[in-house]
Amino acid sequence: MTRFPSDFIWGAACAAYQCEGAWNEDGKGPSIWDDFCHALGEPRVKNGDTGDTACDCYHRVEEDVALMKAHNLKAYRFSISWPRVIPDGDGEVNEAGLAYYDRLVDALLAAGIEPMPTLYHWDLPSALEARGGWRNRQIADWFARYAEIIARRFLGRVKRIMTINEAQCVVALGYGMGTLAPGLKLPDEELARIYHNVALAHSAAQRAIKAVSKDIQVGFVPCGEINFPQDDTPEACEAAYRATFALTHRWDFRFNIVLDSLMLHRYEDTAPAAVQKFAATIPASDWDLMEAPDFIGINIYNGTEVGLDGEPTPRTPGRPLTACKWPVTPRVMHYAPLFLYRRYGLPMFISENGLSCNDMIFLDGQVHDPKRIDFLHRYISELAKAIEEGAPVLGYLHWSFLDNFEWASGYDERFGLVYVDYPTQRRIPKDSAAWYAKVIETNGDCLN
Ligand code: GCO
């Protein structure tokens, strides 16, 4: 029995800084990630790794797209580097930067793969950070102008544009914990202000894109902690639903911290005092500026099981973990789409899901990754349940097609279906790549 809709979009995702390289070529301006990786002193990234070369995708468009085609991908979610297109963020446009994305988009279209750009996957132009970055409310104008430039350039070639990827990581990890660029540690009230600026920026960008064409579907990509129930009873599900959207624990890493602004125009009562204090200063006219996205992209890697009291259930000793020690919790893929649909009523993509494994080239010259296959089999099977129970999931975009630069973990973590031998840039499809190609070919039926 087919469990996925016939037009289900199977694909993969990546981000500019994590794979392009060419960090200072053809007029590209510096980004906060260039600065973060190049900062002198104590390395902020493991092993002192940088995205200077990464997977060299900037120079390998044809080879990489051919490999995607050979593995049946129907869509490729990539991000556009803002400073490649507008080196200082709001000034001159860099034609050579746009030309690179022309090549990528055209190669994808020629291969029958839908190009799905994300405008912001964390590489803010350094010149804008110097002006306050996401702390500055003006970012809504800077971002809207950039969005319009992209929408005009790719009009007729892209059907969907995602605005901001994982605002929760941008804010909580970049400006709160300081583990990602720009590496600041600001207090909660400031973080609440930054979240509000993110919501304003998404909305301004959405209006700018729609002014170019109403036909372009605009998406927003949140992330955060999702709670799933200890069993499938209605009481357990209700407790997990409530816990997922409560701001009592990790308020700054919950899906609803931005989505509520965009969709419901309010903050949860459970928000901590510092957030309530900021919320009280928001002028009513700001809520009129909020734009509900056409769809959301949800990035799901793991979740936390909770009991009837909404508290995490005791950890199982020796529970399964990925190479970067994230718990393997496939049931989150069943519940996250259902919970988000129940609260917001929007169609969605699984815009990222995958895992890091300690992949290596075996004696036979191949890369065998049975753990990845097992993990994906479990998660995708749970996704099928969510779809059967009514969650309007339009597609699944695996993170990632190629191994790539994993932010503060550098190159130690390998998330790809395709192994990258960094010294030679040779691509070696892992066993999971062939497995995923089969999943796509059978529209998921081979998992039944
Ligand atoms: C994101 C993610 C990716 C990561 C992936 C694995 O924000 O979209 O952080 O960039 O590489 O989630 O951690």
XYZ file of N, CA and C in Angstrom, residues 32 82 120 122-125 128-129 131-140 142-143 163-164 170-171 175 181-182 190-191 193-202:
120
model
N 29.548 36.501 8.811
C 29.882 36.269 10.217
C 30.490 34.892 10.415
N 24.003 35.370 1.255
C 23.649 36.803 1.141
C 24.885 37.623 0.747
N 18.313 32.657 4.014
C 19.244 32.891 5.118
C 19.510 31.614 5.896
N 22.278 31.425 7.967
C 23.232 31.811 8.999
C 24.452 32.629 8.581
N 24.682 32.841 7.278
C 25.904 33.569 6.889
C 25.594 35.045 6.629
N 25.331 35.749 7.706
C 25.017 37.181 7.609
C 26.231 37.947 7.099
N 26.036 38.890 6.171
C 27.170 39.728 5.767
C 27.780 40.414 6.996
N 26.750 43.885 7.937
C 25.466 44.079 8.626
C 25.586 43.761 10.104
N 26.394 42.773 10.433
C 26.599 42.476 11.859
C 27.227 43.694 12.550
N 26.576 46.553 12.015
C 25.503 47.532 12.268
C 24.440 46.953 13.217
N 24.815 45.904 13.922
C 23.878 45.328 14.905
C 23.271 44.005 14.482
N 23.415 43.663 13.194
C 22.897 42.381 12.716
C 21.424 42.190 13.075
N 21.113 41.033 13.604
C 19.712 40.720 13.941
C 19.228 41.525 15.135
N 20.142 42.219 15.826
C 19.705 43.073 16.945
C 19.062 44.359 16.427
N 19.361 44.690 15.166
C 18.889 45.945 14.597
C 17.596 45.714 13.820
N 16.567 46.406 14.214
C 15.257 46.226 13.578
C 15.292 46.508 12.069
N 16.258 47.337 11.653
C 16.394 47.649 10.225
C 16.677 46.412 9.376
N 17.027 45.320 10.030
C 17.325 44.110 9.264
C 16.125 43.706 8.409
N 14.935 44.078 8.840
C 13.742 43.734 8.051
C 13.839 44.378 6.662
N 16.712 45.469 5.120
C 17.852 44.892 4.391
C 17.466 43.530 3.799
N 16.774 42.742 4.624
C 16.437 41.380 4.213
C 15.384 41.390 3.101
N 12.548 31.529 3.729
C 13.217 32.762 4.149
C 14.366 32.474 5.114
N 14.027 32.152 6.359
C 15.065 32.051 7.399
C 15.120 30.628 7.937
N 19.868 30.543 15.163
C 20.428 31.877 14.931
C 20.429 32.651 16.247
N 19.281 32.651 16.916
C 19.133 33.496 18.099
C 19.719 32.825 19.340
N 23.321 34.249 19.404
C 23.317 35.466 20.228
C 23.111 35.161 21.719
N 28.143 31.540 15.239
C 28.372 32.954 14.907
C 27.076 33.751 15.123
N 27.161 34.987 15.596
C 28.376 35.763 15.842
C 29.027 35.520 17.204
N 17.035 40.699 25.494
C 17.629 41.012 24.188
C 17.288 39.917 23.170
N 17.333 38.672 23.631
C 17.017 37.563 22.711
C 15.570 37.667 22.235
N 13.942 40.378 21.801
C 13.919 41.442 20.794
C 14.420 40.906 19.437
N 15.460 40.092 19.496
C 16.011 39.543 18.249
C 14.979 38.621 17.579
N 14.302 37.813 18.385
C 13.249 36.956 17.807
C 12.187 37.798 17.101
N 11.845 38.902 17.732
C 10.830 39.770 17.131
C 11.351 40.322 15.791
N 12.620 40.706 15.763
C 13.205 41.199 14.506
C 13.201 40.109 13.424
N 13.423 38.869 13.841
C 13.383 37.758 12.880
C 11.979 37.652 12.282
N 10.970 37.757 13.142
C 9.592 37.658 12.645
C 9.277 38.828 11.700
N 9.749 40.025 12.055
C 9.531 41.188 11.177
C 10.268 40.997 9.848
N 11.478 40.450 9.916
C 12.283 40.278 8.693
C 11.668 39.229 7.777
N 11.224 38.119 8.358
C 10.541 37.119 7.518
C 9.355 37.774 6.814
